[in-house]
Coordinates of C-alpha atoms and ligand atoms in Angstrom, one line a residue:
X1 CA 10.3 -1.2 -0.1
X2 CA 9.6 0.8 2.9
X3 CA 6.7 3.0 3.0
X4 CA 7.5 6.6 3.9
X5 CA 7.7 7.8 7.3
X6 CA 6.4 11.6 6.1
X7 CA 4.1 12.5 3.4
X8 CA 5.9 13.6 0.6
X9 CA 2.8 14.7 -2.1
X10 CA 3.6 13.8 -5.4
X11 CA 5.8 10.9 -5.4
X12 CA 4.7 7.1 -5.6
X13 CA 3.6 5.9 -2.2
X14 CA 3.9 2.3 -1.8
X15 CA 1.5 -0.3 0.3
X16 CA 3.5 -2.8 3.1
X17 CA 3.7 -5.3 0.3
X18 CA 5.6 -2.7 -1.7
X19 CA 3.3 -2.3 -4.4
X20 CA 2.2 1.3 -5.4
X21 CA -1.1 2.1 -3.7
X22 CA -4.0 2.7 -6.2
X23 CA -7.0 4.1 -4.8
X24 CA -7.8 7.2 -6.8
X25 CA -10.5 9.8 -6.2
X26 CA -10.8 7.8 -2.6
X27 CA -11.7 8.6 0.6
X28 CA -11.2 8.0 4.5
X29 CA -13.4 6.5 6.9
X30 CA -11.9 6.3 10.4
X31 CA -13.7 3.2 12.4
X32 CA -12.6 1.6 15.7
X33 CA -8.7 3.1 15.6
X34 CA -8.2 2.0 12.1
X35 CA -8.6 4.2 8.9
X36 CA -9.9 2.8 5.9
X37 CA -9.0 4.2 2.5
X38 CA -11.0 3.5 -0.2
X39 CA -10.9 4.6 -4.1
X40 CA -10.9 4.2 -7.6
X41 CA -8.8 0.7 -8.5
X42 CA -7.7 1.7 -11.7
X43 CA -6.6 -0.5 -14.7
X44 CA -3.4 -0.7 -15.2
X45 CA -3.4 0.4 -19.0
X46 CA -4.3 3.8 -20.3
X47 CA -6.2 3.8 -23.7
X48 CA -7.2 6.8 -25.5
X49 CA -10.6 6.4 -27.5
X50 CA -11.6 9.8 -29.2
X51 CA -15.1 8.4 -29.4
X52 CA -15.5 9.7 -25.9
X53 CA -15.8 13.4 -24.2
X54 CA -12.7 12.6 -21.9
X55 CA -10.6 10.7 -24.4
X56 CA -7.9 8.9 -21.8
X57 CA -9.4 6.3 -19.5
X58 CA -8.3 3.3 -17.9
X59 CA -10.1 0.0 -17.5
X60 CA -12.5 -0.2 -13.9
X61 CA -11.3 -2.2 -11.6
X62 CA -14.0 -1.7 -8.5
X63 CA -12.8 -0.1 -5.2
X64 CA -10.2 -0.8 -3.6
X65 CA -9.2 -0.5 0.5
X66 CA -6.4 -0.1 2.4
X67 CA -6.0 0.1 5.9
X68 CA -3.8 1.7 8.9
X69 CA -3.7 2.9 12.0
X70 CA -0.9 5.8 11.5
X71 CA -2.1 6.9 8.0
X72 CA 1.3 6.3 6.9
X73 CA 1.6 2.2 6.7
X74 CA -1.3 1.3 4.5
X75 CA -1.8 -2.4 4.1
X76 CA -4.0 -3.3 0.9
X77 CA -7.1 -5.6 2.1
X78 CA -8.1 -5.8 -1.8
X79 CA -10.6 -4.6 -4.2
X80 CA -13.5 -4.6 -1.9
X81 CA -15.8 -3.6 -4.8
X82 CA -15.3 -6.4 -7.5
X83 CA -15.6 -5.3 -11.1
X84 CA -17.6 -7.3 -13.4
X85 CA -15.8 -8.4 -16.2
X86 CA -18.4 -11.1 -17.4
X87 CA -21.1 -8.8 -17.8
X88 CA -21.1 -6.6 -20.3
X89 CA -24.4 -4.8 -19.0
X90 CA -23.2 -4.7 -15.3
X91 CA -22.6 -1.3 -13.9
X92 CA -19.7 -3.2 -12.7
X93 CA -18.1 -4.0 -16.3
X94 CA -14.2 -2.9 -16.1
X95 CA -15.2 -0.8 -19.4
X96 CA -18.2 1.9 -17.5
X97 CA -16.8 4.0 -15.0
X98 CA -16.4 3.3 -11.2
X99 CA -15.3 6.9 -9.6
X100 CA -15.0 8.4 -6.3
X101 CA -15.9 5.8 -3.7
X102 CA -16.8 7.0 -0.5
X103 CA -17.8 4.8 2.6
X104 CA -19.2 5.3 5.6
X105 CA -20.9 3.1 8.8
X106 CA -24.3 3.6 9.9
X107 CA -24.5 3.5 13.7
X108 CA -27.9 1.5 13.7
X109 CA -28.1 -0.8 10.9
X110 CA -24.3 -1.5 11.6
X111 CA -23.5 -1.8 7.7
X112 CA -20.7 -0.2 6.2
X113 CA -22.2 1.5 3.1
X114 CA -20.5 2.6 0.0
X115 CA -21.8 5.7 -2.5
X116 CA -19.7 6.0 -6.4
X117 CA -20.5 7.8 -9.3
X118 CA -21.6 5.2 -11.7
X119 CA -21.3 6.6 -15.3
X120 CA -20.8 5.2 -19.2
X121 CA -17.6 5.5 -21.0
X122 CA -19.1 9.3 -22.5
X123 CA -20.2 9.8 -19.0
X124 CA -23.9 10.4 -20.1
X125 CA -25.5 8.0 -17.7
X126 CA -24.4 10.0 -14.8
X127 CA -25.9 8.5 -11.8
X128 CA -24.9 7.0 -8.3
X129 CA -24.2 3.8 -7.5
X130 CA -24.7 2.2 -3.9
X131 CA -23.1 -1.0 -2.0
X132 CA -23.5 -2.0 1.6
X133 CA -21.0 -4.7 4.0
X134 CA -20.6 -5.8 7.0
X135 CA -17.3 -5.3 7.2
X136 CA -15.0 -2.7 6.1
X137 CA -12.8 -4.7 4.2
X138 CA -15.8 -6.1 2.1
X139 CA -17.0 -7.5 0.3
X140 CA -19.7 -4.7 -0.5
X141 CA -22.6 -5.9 -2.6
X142 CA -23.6 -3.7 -4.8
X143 CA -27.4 -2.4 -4.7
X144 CA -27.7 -0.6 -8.0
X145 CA -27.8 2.9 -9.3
X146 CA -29.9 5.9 -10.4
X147 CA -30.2 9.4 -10.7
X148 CA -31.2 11.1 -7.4
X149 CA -34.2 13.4 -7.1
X150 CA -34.1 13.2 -11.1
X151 CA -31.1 14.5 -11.7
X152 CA -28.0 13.5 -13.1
X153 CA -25.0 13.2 -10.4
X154 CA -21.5 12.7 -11.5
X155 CA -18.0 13.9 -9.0
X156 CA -19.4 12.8 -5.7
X157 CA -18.7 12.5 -2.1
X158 CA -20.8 11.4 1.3
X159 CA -20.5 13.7 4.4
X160 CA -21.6 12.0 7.9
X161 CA -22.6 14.7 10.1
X162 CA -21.8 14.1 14.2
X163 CA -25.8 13.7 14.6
X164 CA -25.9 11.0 12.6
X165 CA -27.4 12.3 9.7
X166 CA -25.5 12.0 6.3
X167 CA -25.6 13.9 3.0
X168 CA -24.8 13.2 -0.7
X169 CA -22.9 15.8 -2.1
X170 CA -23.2 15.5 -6.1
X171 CA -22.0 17.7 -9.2
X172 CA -26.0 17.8 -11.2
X173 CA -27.5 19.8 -14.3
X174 CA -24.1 18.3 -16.4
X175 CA -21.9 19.5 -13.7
X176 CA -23.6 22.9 -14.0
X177 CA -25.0 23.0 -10.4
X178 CA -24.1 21.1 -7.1
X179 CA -26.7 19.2 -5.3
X180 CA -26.5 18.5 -1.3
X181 CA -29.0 15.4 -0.9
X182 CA -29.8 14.4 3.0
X183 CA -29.8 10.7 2.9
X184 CA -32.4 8.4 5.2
X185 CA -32.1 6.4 8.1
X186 CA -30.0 3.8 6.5
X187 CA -27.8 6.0 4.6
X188 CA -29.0 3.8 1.3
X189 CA -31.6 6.3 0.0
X190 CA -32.2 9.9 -0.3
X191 CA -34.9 11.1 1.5
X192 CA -35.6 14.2 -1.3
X193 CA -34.7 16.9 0.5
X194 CA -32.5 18.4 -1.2
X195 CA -30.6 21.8 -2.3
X196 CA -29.1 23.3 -5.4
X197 CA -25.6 24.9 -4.6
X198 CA -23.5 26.8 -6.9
X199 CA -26.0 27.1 -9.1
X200 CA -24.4 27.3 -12.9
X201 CA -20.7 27.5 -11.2
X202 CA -19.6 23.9 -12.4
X203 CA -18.0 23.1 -9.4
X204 CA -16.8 19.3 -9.3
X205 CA -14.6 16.9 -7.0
X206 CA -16.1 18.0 -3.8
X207 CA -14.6 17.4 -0.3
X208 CA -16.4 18.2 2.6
X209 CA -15.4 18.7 6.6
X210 CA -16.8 20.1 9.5
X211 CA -14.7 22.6 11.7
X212 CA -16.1 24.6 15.0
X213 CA -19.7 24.2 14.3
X214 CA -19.0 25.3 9.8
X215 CA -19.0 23.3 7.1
X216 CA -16.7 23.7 4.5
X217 CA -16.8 22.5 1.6
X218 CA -13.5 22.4 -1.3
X219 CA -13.9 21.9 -4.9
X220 CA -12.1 22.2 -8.3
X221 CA -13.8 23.7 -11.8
X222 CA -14.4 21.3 -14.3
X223 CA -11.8 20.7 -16.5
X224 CA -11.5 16.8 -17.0
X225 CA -8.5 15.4 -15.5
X226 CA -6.6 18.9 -16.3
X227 CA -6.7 21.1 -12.6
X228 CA -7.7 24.1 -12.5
X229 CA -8.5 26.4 -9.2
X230 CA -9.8 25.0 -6.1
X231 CA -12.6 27.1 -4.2
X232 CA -13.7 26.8 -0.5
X233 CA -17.1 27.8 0.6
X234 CA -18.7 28.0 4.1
X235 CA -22.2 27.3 5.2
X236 CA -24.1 26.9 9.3
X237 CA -25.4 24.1 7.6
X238 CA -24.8 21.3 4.5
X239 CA -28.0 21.9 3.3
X240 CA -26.6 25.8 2.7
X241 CA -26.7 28.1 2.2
X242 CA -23.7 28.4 1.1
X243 CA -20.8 31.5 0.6
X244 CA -17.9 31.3 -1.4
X245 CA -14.7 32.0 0.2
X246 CA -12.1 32.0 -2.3
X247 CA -8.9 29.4 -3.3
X248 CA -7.9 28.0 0.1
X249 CA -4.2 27.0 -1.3
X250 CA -1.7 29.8 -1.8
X251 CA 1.4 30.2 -3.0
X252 CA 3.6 28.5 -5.8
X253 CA 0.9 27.2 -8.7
X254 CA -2.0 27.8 -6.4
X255 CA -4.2 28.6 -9.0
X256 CA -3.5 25.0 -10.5
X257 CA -3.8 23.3 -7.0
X258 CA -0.2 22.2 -7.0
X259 CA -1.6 20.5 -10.4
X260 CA -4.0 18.5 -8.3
X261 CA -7.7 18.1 -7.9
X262 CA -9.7 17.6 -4.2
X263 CA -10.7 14.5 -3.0
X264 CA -11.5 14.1 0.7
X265 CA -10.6 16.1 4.1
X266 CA -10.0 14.1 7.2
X267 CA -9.7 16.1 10.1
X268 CA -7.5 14.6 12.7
X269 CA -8.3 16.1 15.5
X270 CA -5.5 15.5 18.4
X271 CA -3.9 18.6 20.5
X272 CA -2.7 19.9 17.2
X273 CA -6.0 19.7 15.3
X274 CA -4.3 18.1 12.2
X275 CA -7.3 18.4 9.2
X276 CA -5.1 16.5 6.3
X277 CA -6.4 18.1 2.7
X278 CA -6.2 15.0 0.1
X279 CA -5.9 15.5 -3.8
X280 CA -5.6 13.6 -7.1
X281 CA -2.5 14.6 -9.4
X282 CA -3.8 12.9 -12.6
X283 CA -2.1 11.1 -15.0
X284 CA -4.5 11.4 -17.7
X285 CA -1.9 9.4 -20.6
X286 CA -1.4 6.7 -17.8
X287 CA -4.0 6.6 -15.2
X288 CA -3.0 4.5 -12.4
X289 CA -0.2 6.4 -12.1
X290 CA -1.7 9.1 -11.0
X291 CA -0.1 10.4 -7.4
X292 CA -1.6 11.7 -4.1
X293 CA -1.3 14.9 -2.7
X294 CA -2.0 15.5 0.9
X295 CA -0.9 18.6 2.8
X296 CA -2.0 19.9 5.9
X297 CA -4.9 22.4 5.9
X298 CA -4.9 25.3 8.7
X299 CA -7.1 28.3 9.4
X300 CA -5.9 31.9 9.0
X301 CA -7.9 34.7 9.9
X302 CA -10.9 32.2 10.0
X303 CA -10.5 30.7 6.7
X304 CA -8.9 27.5 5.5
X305 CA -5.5 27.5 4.3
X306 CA -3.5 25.3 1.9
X307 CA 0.3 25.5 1.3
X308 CA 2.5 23.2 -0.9
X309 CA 5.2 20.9 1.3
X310 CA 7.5 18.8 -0.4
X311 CA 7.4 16.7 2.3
X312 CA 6.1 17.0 6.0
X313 CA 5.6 14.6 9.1
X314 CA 2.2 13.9 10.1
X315 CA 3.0 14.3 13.6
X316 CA 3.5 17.6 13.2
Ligands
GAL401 C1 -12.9 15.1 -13.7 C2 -13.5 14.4 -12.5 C3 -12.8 13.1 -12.4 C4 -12.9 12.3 -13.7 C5 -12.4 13.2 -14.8 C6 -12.5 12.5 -16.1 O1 -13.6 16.3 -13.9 O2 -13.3 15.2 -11.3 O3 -13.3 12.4 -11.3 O4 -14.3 12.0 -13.9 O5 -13.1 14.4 -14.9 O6 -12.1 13.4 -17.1

């Protein structure tokens, strides 16, 4: 099967070995002319336990990466993360939850270093799990997890700053209240300064970029693997503060985010500036097939912009 030459959101998109791509809730790190997409490996049967606040869930199967240098051939260099099936106490065991890898390389210890929300099945654990590697392509060994600066930390993401400084970005207070963590040296620890952002908004599934001197973050409510409305807010600076800007998609089922949830925003850069926008359409009654949506996201009167395509060329 040939892999697409356009990005059409929403369908299956396939690996150059033909096989569907499964990194969910993932994220991009661009590193010497190759990008490097990492996410959730899912299982590839969906079980419903009513035990369990979310109900559907599919087995862990550690973090996967692909890899490519036009973000539309992605070659699968494996689950980069291994899963722990022989230990039922591991973080690692295919039956806790492994979400929303994020990588990224520190410039002076020259490791690759992974953050993920570690959780239990009833996702009352809620901490953070870490792994560092040499290489990209693994394979990471994983350091451990906790809750940072006390706190629980569930949806997650890592945000590398251009001064080499890196954040933690972390839904806390049961998803009540976002915390933006500034990591140390080595990008394994936080350092414990730290802000509350959001506070009692239950903003989750954050994705943050960088654009003209702002950050911006973009994030959904919390509604389990149902969407809901995304929001953007900007700030002079991660640690905040903060002001909320509204839905950055418009249109046709806006308010639903084309029935997707944020991930990750890679801005491009090039003469046209691309900044690709990169959501989760869940498949909550059978997981792995849950499909990507990216769509281009542009500025309009200063503030970032969203619209549906059905399909559209990245060269654009
Ligand atoms: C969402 C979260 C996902 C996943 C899901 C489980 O709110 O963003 O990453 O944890 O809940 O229901």
């Amino acid at each position: 099967m040939e892999s697409p030459k356009t990005i059409v959101p929403g369908t299956v998109w396939y690996d150059t070995d033909g096989n569907p791509i499964n990194a969910h809730g993932g994220g991009i790190m661009y590193h010497d002319g190759v990008y490097y997409w990492y996410g959730e490996y899912k299982g590839d049967s969906t079980y419903y336990r009513d035990d369990i606040c979310v109900g559907w869930r599919a087995e862990a199967g550690g973090v996967s990466c692909y890899s490519s240098t036009d973000l539309e051939n992605w070659k699968f260099e494996g689950v980069v993360l291994l899963s722990e099936p022989d230990d039922v106490h591991s973080d690692l065991h295919p039956s806790q939850i492994i979400e929303r890898p994020k990588v990224i390389y520190n410039d002076k210890t020259k490791k690759f270093v992974m953050w993920m929300h570690i959780d239990d099945p009833n996702y009352e654990k809620a901490h953070t799990g870490i792994a560092v590697s040499d290489s990209p392509t693994g394979l990471f060994t994983y350091l451990g997890s906790f809750k940072p600066n006390g706190g629980d930390s569930r949806d997650q993401t890592i945000f590398k700053d251009d001064d080499g400084r890196a954040y933690h970005i972390y839904s806390s207070e049961w998803n009540k209240t976002l915390y933006i963590g500034l990591l140390n040296n080595d990008y394994t620890q936080h350092t414990g300064v730290y802000t509350r952002n959001f506070i009692d908004q239950y903003r989750e599934a954050p994705a943050v970029f960088k654009h003209k001197g702002k950050y911006y973050i973009i994030s959904s409510g919390c509604t389990g693997w149902d969407s809901n409305t995304a929001q953007c807010a900007v700030a002079d600076s991660m640690l905040g503060e903060w002001k909320v800007i509204g839905n950055p998609c418009i249109g046709e089922d806006a308010e639903k985010t084309y029935y997707a949830q944020s991930t990750y925003v890679l801005p491009i850069g090039g003469k046209k500036g691309l900044i690709i926008a990169m959501f989760d359409r869940w498949n909550k009654t059978d997981l792995d097939d849950s499909r990507y949506v990216w769509l281009p996201l542009t500025f309009r009167d200063g503030k970032p912009v969203i619209e549906w395509k059905d399909e559209w060329v990245l060269a654009e």
